[in-house]
Short mmCIF file of C-alpha atoms in Angstrom, two decimals:
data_model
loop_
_atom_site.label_atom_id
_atom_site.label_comp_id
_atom_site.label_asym_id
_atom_site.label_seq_id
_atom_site.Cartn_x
_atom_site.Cartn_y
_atom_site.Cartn_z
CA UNK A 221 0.00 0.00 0.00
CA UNK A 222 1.68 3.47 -0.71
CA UNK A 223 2.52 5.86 1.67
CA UNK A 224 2.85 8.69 -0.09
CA UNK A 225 2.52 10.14 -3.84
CA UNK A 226 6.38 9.06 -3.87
CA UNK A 227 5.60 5.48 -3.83
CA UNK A 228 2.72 5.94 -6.44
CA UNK A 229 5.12 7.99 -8.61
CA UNK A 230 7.63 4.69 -8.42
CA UNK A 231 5.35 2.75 -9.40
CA UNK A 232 4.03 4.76 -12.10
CA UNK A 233 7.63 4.92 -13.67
CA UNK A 234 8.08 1.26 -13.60
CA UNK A 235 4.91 -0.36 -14.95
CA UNK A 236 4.08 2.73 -17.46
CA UNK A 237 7.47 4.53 -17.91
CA UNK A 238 6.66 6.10 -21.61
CA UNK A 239 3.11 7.09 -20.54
CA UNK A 240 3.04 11.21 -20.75
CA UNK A 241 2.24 12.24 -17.22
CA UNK A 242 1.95 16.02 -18.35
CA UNK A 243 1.37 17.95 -21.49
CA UNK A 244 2.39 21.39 -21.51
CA UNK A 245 1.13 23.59 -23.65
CA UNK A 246 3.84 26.87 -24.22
CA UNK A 247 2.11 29.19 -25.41
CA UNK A 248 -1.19 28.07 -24.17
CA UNK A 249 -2.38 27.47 -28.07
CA UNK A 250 -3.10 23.83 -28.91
CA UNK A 251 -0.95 24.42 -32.20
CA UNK A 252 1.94 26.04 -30.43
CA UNK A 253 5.11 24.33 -29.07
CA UNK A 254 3.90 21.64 -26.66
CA UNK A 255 6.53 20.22 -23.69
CA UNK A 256 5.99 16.47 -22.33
CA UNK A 257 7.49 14.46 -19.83
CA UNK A 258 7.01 10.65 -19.30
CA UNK A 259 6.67 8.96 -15.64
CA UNK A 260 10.19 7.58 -16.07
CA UNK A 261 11.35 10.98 -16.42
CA UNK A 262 9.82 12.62 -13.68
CA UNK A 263 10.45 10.16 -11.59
CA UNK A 264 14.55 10.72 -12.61
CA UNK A 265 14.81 13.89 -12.79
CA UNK A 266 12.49 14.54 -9.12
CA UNK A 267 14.68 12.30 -7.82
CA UNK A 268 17.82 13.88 -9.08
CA UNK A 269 16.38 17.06 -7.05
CA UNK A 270 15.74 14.81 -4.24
CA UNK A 271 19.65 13.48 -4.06
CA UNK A 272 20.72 16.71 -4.00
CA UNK A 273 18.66 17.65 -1.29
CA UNK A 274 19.22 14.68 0.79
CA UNK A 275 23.39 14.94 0.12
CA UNK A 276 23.00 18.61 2.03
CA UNK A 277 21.21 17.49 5.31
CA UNK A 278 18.09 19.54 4.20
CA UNK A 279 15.46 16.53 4.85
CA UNK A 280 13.08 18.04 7.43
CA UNK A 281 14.00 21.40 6.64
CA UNK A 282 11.92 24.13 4.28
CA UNK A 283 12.16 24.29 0.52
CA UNK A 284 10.66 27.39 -1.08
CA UNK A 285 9.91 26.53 -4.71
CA UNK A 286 9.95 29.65 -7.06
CA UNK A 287 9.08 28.82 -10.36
CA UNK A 288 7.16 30.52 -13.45
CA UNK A 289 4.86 28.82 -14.91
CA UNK A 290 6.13 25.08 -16.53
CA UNK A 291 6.65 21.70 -15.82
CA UNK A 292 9.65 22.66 -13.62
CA UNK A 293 7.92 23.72 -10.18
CA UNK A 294 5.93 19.59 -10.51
CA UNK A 295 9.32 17.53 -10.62
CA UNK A 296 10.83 19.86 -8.13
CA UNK A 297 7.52 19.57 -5.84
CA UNK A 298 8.02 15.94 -5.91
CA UNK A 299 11.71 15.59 -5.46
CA UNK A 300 10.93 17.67 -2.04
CA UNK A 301 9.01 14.86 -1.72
CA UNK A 302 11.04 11.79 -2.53
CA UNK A 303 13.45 13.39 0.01
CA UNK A 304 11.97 14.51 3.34
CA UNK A 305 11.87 18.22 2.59
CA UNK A 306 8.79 20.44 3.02
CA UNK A 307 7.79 22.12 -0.22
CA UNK A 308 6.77 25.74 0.16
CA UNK A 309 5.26 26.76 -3.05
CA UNK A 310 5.71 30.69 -3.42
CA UNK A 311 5.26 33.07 -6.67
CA UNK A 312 8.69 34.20 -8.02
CA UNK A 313 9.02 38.09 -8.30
CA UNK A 314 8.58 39.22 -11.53
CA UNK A 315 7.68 41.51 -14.50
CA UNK A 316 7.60 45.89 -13.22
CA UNK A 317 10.01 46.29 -9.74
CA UNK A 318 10.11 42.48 -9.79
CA UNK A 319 6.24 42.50 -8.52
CA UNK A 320 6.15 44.79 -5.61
CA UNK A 321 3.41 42.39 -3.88
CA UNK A 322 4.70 38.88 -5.09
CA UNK A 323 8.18 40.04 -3.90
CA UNK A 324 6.94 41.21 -0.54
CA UNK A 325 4.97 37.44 0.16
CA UNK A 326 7.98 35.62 -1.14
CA UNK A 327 10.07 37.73 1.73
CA UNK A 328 7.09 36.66 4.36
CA UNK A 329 7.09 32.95 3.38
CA UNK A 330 10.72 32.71 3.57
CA UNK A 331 10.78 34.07 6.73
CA UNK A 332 7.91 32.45 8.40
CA UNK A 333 8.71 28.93 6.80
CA UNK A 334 12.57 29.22 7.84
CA UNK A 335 13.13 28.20 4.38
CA UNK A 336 17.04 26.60 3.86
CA UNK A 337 16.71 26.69 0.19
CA UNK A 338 14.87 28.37 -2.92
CA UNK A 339 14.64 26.19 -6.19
CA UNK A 340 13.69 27.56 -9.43
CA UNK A 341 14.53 28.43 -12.79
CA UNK A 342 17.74 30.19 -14.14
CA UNK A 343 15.70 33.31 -14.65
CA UNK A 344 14.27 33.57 -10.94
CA UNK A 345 17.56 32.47 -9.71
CA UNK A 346 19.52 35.22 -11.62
CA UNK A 347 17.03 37.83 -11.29
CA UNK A 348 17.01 36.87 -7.07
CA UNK A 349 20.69 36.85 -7.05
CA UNK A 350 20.13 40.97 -9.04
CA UNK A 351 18.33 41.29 -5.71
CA UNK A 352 20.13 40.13 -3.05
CA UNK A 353 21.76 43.17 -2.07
CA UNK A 354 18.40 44.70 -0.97
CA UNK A 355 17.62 41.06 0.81
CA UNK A 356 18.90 40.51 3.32
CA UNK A 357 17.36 37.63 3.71
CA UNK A 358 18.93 36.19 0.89
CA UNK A 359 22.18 35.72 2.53
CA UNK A 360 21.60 32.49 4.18
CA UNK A 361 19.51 31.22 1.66
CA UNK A 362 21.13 28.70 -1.09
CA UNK A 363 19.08 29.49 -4.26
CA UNK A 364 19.37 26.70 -6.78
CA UNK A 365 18.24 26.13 -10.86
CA UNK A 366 17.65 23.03 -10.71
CA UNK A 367 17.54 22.66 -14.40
CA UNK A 368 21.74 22.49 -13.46
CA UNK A 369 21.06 19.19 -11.66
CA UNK A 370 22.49 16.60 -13.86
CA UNK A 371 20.10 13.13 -14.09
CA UNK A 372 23.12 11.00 -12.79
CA UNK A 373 22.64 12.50 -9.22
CA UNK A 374 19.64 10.81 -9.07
CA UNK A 375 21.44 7.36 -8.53
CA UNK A 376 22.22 8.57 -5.09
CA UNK A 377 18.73 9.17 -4.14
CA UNK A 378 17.50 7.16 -0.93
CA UNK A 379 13.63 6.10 -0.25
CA UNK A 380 13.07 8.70 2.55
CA UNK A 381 11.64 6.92 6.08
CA UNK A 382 8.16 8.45 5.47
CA UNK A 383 4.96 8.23 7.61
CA UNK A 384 1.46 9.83 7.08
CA UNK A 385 2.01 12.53 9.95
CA UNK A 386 4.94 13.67 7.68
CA UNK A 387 4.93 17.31 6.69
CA UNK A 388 4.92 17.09 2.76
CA UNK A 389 4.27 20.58 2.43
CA UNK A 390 3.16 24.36 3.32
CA UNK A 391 0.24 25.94 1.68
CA UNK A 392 0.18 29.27 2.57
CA UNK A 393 -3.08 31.28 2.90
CA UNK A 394 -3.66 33.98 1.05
CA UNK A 395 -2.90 36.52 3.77
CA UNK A 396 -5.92 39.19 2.32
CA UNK A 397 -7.12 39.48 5.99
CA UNK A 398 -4.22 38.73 7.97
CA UNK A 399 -0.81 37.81 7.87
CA UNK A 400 -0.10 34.30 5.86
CA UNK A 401 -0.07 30.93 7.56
CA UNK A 402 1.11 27.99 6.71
CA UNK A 403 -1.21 24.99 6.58
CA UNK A 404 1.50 22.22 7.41
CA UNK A 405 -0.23 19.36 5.05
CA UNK A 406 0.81 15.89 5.86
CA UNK A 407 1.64 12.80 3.12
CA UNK A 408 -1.29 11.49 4.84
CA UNK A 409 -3.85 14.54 4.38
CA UNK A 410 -2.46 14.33 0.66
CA UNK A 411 -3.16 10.99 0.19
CA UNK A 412 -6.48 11.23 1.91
CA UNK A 413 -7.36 14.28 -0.51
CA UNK A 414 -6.68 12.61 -3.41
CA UNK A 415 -8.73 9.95 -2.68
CA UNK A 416 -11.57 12.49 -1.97
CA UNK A 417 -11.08 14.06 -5.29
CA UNK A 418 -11.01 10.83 -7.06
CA UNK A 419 -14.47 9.40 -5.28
CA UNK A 420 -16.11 12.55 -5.64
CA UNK A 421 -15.62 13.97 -9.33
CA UNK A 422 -16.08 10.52 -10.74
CA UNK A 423 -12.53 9.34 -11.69
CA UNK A 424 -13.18 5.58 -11.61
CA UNK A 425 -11.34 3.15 -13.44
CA UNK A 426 -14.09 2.69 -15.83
CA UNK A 427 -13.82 6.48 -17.10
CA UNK A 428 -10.03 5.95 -16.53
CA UNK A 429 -9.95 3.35 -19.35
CA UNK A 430 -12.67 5.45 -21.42
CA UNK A 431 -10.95 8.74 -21.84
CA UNK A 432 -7.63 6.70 -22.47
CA UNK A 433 -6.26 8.29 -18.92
CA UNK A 434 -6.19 11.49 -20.49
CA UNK A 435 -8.53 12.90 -18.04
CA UNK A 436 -7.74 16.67 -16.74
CA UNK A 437 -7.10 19.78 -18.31
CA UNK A 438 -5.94 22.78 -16.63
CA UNK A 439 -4.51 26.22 -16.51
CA UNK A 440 -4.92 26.88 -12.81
CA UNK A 441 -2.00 28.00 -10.78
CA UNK A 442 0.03 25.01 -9.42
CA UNK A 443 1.58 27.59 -6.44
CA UNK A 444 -2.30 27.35 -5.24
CA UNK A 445 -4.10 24.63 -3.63
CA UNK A 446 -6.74 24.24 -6.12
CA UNK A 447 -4.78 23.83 -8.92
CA UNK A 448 -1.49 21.30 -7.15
CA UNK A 449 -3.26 19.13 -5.43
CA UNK A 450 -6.55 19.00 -7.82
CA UNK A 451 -5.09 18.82 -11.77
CA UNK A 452 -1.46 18.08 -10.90
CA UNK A 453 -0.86 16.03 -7.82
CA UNK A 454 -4.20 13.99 -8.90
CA UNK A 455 -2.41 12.64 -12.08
CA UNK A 456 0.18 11.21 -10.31
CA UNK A 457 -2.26 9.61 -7.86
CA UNK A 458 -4.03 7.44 -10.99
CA UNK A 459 -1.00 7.97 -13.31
CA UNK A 460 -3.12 9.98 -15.93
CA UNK A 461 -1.97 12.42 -18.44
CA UNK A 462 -2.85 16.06 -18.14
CA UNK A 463 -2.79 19.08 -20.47
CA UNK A 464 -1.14 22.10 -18.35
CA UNK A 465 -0.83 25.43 -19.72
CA UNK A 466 -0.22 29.22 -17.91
CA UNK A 467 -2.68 30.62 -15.90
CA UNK A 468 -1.56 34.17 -17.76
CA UNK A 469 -2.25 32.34 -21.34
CA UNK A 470 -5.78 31.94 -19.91
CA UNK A 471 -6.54 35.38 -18.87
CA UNK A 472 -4.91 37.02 -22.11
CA UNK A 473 -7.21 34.86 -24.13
CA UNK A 474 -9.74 32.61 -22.13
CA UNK A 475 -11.03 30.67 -25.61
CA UNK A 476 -7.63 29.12 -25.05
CA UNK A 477 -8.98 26.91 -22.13
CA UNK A 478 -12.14 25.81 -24.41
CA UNK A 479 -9.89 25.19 -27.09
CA UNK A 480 -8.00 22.63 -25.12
CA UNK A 481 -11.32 21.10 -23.80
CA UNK A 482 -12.30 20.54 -27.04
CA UNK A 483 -8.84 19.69 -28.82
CA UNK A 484 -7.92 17.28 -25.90
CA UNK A 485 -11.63 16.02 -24.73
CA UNK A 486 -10.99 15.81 -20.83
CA UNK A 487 -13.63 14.39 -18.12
CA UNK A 488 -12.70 16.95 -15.98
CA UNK A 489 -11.68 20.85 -15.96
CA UNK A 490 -12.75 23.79 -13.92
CA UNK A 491 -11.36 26.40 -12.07
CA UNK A 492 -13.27 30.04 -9.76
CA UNK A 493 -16.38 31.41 -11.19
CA UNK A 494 -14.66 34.49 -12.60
CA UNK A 495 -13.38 31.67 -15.08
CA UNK A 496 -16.86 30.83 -16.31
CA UNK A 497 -17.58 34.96 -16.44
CA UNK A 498 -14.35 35.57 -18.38
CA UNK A 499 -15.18 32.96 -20.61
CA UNK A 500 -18.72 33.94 -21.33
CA UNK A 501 -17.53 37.73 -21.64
CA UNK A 502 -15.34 36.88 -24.74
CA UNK A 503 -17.66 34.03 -26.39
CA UNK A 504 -18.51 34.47 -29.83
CA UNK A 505 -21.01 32.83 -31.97
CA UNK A 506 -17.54 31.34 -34.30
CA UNK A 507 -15.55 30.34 -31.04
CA UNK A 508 -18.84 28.59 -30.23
CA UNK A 509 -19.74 26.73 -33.50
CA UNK A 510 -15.84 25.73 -33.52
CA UNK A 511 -15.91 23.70 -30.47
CA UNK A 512 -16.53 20.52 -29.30
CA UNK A 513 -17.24 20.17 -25.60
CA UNK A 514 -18.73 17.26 -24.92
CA UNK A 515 -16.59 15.68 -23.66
CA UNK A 516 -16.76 17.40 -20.43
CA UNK A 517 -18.37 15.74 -17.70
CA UNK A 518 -16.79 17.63 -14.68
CA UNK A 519 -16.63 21.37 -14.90
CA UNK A 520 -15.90 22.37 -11.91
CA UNK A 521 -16.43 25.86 -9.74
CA UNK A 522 -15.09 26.44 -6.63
CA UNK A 523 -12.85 28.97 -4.53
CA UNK A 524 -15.05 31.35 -4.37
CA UNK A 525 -18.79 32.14 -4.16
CA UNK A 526 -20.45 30.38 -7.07
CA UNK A 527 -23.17 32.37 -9.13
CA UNK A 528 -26.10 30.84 -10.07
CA UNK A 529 -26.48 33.15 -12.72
CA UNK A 530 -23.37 32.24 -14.00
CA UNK A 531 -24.33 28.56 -14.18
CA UNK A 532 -27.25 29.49 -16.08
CA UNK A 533 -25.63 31.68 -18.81
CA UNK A 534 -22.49 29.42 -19.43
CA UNK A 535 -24.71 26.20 -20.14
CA UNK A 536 -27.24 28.11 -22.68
CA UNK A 537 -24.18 29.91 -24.04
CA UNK A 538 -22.08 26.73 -24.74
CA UNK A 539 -24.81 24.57 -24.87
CA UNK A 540 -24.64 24.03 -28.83
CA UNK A 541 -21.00 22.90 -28.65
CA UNK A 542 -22.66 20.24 -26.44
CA UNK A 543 -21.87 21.35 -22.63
CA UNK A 544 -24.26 20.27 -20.95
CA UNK A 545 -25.75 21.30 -17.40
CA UNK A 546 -25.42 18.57 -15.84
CA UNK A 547 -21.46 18.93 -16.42
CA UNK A 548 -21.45 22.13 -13.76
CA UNK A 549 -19.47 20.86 -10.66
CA UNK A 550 -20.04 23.23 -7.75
CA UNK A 551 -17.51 22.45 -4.90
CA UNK A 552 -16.19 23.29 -1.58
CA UNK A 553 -12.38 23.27 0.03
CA UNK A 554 -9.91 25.20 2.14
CA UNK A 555 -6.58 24.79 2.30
CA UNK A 556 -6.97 23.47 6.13
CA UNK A 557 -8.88 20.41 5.17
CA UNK A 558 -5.90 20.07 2.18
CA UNK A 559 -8.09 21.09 -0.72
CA UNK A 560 -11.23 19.41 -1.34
CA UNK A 561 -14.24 19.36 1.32
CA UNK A 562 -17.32 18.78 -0.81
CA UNK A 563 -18.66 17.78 -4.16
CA UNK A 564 -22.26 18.48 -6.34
CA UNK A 565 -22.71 14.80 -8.05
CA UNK A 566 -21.24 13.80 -11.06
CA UNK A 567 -23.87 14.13 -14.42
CA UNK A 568 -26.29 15.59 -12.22
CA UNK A 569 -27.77 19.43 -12.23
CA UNK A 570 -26.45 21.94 -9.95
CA UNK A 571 -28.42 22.11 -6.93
CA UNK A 572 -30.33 25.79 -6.34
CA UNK A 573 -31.64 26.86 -3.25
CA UNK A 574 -34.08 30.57 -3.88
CA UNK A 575 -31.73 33.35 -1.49
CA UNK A 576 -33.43 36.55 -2.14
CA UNK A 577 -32.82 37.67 1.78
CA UNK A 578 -29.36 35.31 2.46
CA UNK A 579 -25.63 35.08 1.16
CA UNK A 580 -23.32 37.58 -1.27
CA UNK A 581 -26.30 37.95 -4.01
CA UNK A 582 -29.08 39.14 -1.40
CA UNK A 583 -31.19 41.40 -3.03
CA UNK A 584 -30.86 40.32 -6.72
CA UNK A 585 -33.95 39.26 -8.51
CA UNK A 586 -32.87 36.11 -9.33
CA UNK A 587 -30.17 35.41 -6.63
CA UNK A 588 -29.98 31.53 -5.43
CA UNK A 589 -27.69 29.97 -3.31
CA UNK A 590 -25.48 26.85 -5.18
CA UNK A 591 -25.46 24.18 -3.44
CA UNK A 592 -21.71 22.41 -3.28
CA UNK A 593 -22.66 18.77 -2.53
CA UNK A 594 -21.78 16.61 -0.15
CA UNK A 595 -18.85 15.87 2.02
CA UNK A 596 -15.99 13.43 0.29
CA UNK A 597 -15.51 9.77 1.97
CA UNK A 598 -13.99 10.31 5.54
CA UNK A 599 -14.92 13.56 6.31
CA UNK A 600 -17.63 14.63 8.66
CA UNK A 601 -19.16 18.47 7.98
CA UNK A 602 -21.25 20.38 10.52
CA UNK A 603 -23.28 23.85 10.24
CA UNK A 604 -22.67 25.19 13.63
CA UNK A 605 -23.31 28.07 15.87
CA UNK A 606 -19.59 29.26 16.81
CA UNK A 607 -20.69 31.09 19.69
CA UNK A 608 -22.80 28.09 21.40
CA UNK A 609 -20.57 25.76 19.81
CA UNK A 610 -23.69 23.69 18.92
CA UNK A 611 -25.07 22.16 15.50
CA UNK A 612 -27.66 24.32 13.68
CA UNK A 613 -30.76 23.01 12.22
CA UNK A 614 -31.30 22.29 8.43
CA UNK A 615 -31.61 25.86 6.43
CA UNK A 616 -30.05 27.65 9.04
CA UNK A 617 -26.87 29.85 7.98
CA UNK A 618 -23.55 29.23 10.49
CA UNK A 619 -19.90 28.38 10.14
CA UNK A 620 -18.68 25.13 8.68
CA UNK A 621 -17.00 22.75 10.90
CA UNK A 622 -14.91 20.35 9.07
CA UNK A 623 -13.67 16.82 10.37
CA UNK A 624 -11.71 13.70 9.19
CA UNK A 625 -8.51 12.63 7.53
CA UNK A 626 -7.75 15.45 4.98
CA UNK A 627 -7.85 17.93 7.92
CA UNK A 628 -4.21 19.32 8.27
CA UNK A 629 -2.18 19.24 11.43
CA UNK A 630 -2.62 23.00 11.89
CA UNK A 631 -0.08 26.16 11.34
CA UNK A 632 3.23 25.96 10.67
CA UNK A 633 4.81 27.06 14.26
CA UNK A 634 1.76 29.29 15.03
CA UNK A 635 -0.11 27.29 17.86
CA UNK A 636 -2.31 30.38 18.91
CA UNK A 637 -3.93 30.31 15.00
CA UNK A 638 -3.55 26.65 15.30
CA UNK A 639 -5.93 26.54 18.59
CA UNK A 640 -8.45 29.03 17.51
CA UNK A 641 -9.28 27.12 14.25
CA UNK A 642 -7.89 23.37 14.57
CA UNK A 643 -10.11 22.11 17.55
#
């Protein structure tokens, strides 16, 4: 039985090492340059970044990875993996003054996580190196391009003594109220997760065989929960192949993510609401009549408040190139409970509950609130009163109370935080 997506990796690279595990698509066009790699290869070259790793002492220490977008931040995710180390996924400084507000998280992270090491890409790694002398925090910090890792260090690379109450990673929350904390997710919560996300959107072995394990396609930010452990760290779990492509591609031209739904024919894609609006706002009758969506079986919305409205214009929008609305997906996660919480049913219409007087839409004529499904296998979900600490009765509006295996251990050395919200 595996303990960890390290062991499933493994044994993805030895029974189907030519398989693709990830398509990436360059220029987010279909017909544009397109960048593979096989399970035998990221299982090499993770573990190349692994050795190295391991060779330094860092297992059980912090490793903030700072990539752009690519299949370079997945292999060096899971060589953090294959050796002990915590993963911190961060957003590399970029574009005017380096990104005054990516540049000022990536300082936070580093500091909060104690991070021993950055790895990236040659152009974060030079342009952090340009830096330095106005970061001080830099100066303790090896920053390593691990494209300069040669594929022979990964004959050095030792199974690392793993348990389920490992630390596999920090996923930082977004910090737009407060400071950002760490969620310290487990190999075990990841695991668990997975399994969630599997049960839930319908990825049984019988669509597994149908779509030819070309399942997922996805242009959602792998630094962010929702699109790591969804799109990304999923594939590994089933050893699928998934279409990848920038998350800026999208918003430049949004008919890119159609286009890949309908070149590529996925089970499964999704991403925020704003998505679906973005998506709508640039349709056109010939983008329409050029696709083929039917493909699409899980479109899923989640991460922030779902729009009812939305649901209704997408589906009688895209409707002739064969969506359908039974394919909408509402869902529900935090980053505490790992990613995913709950899940609408698969091939069956969004749930709709009439919310004139209640949630973010109050007042509009045709507000409603969506429902998001039901809890995943394992976990238990309570509407509660957080003053009386008691249960509330159907219909009644409270604070979710999450329990079961994909719950995280807490925050990374913050035990106050941890208290307050882990109880």
């Amino acid at each position: 039985m595996a303990r960890s997506l390290v062991d499933l990796l493994t044994e993805h690279a030895t029974h189907q090492p030519d398989r693709t595990a990830y398509r990436y698509l360059v220029s987010g066009d279909c017909d544009g340059e397109i960048q593979e790699i096989t399970y035998a290869r990221l299982a090499r070259r993770s573990r190349a970044v692994a050795a190295w790793l391991q060779e330094r002492g860092l297992t059980g220490a912090r490793a903030m990875l700072l990539h752009p977008p690519g299949l370079g931040f997945i292999s060096d995710y899971l060589g953090c993996l294959a050796a002990g180390v915590v993963a911190v996924p961060g957003v590399p400084p970029q574009g005017r003054a380096h990104n005054h507000r990516a540049l000022t998280r990536m300082r936070r992270l580093l500091a909060d996580a104690d991070a021993k090491v950055i790895l990236g890409g040659r152009d974060v790694v030079t342009a952090l190196a340009g830096m330095a002398k106005h970061l001080p925090e830099l100066a303790d910090i090896t920053c390593l391009a691990t494209e300069d890792i040669p594929d022979e260090a990964a004959d050095a690379w030792r199974v690392p003594d793993l348990t389920p109450d490992s630390v596999a990673f920090l996923q930082y929350t977004s910090g737009s109220t407060s400071a950002p904390k760490g969620v310290a997710v487990t190999h075990g919560n990841l695991l668990d997760n997975e399994r969630i996300i599997t049960e839930r959107m319908g990825h049984t072995p019988e669509v597994i065989e149908e779509y030819g394990r070309e399942l997922v396609v996805s242009w959602l930010p792998v630094y962010h929960d929702m699109g790591l452990i969804g799109p990304v760290l999923n594939t590994v779990y089933l050893g699928l192949t998934t279409t990848l492509f920038s998350p800026l591609h999208f918003l430049q031209q949004p008919d890119r993510w159609l286009k890949a739904i309908s070149r590529y024919r996925p089970h499964t894609s999704g991403g925020p609401n704003f998505a679906y609006e973005l998506s709508l706002k640039h349709a056109t009758d010939e983008l329409v009549d050029g696709l083929d969506l039917s493909s699409w079986k899980v479109a899923f919305n989640g991460a922030e408040p779902i729009r009812a409205a939305t649901l209704r214009r997408f589906t009688e929008t895209f409707a002739p190139a064969g969506f359908s609305r039974e394919a909408f997906y509402p869902c529900y996660g935090l980053a505490e409970a790992t990613v995913m919480v709950t899940g609408a049913s698969v091939e069956a219409p969004p749930t709709l509950l009439a919310a004139q007087d209640l949630g973010p839409h109050a007042g509009e004529a045709d507000a409603a609130a969506v429902g998001c499904g039901r809890p995943g296998p394992g976990l238990t979900v309570t509407i509660a009163d957080p003053e009386q600490g008691t249960e509330l009765p159907e219909g009644q509006v409270g604070e979710i109370w999450v329990s079961g295996g994909s719950v995280a251990k807490g925050y990374w050395r913050n035990a106050l935080a941890t208290r307050e919200t882990f109880r």
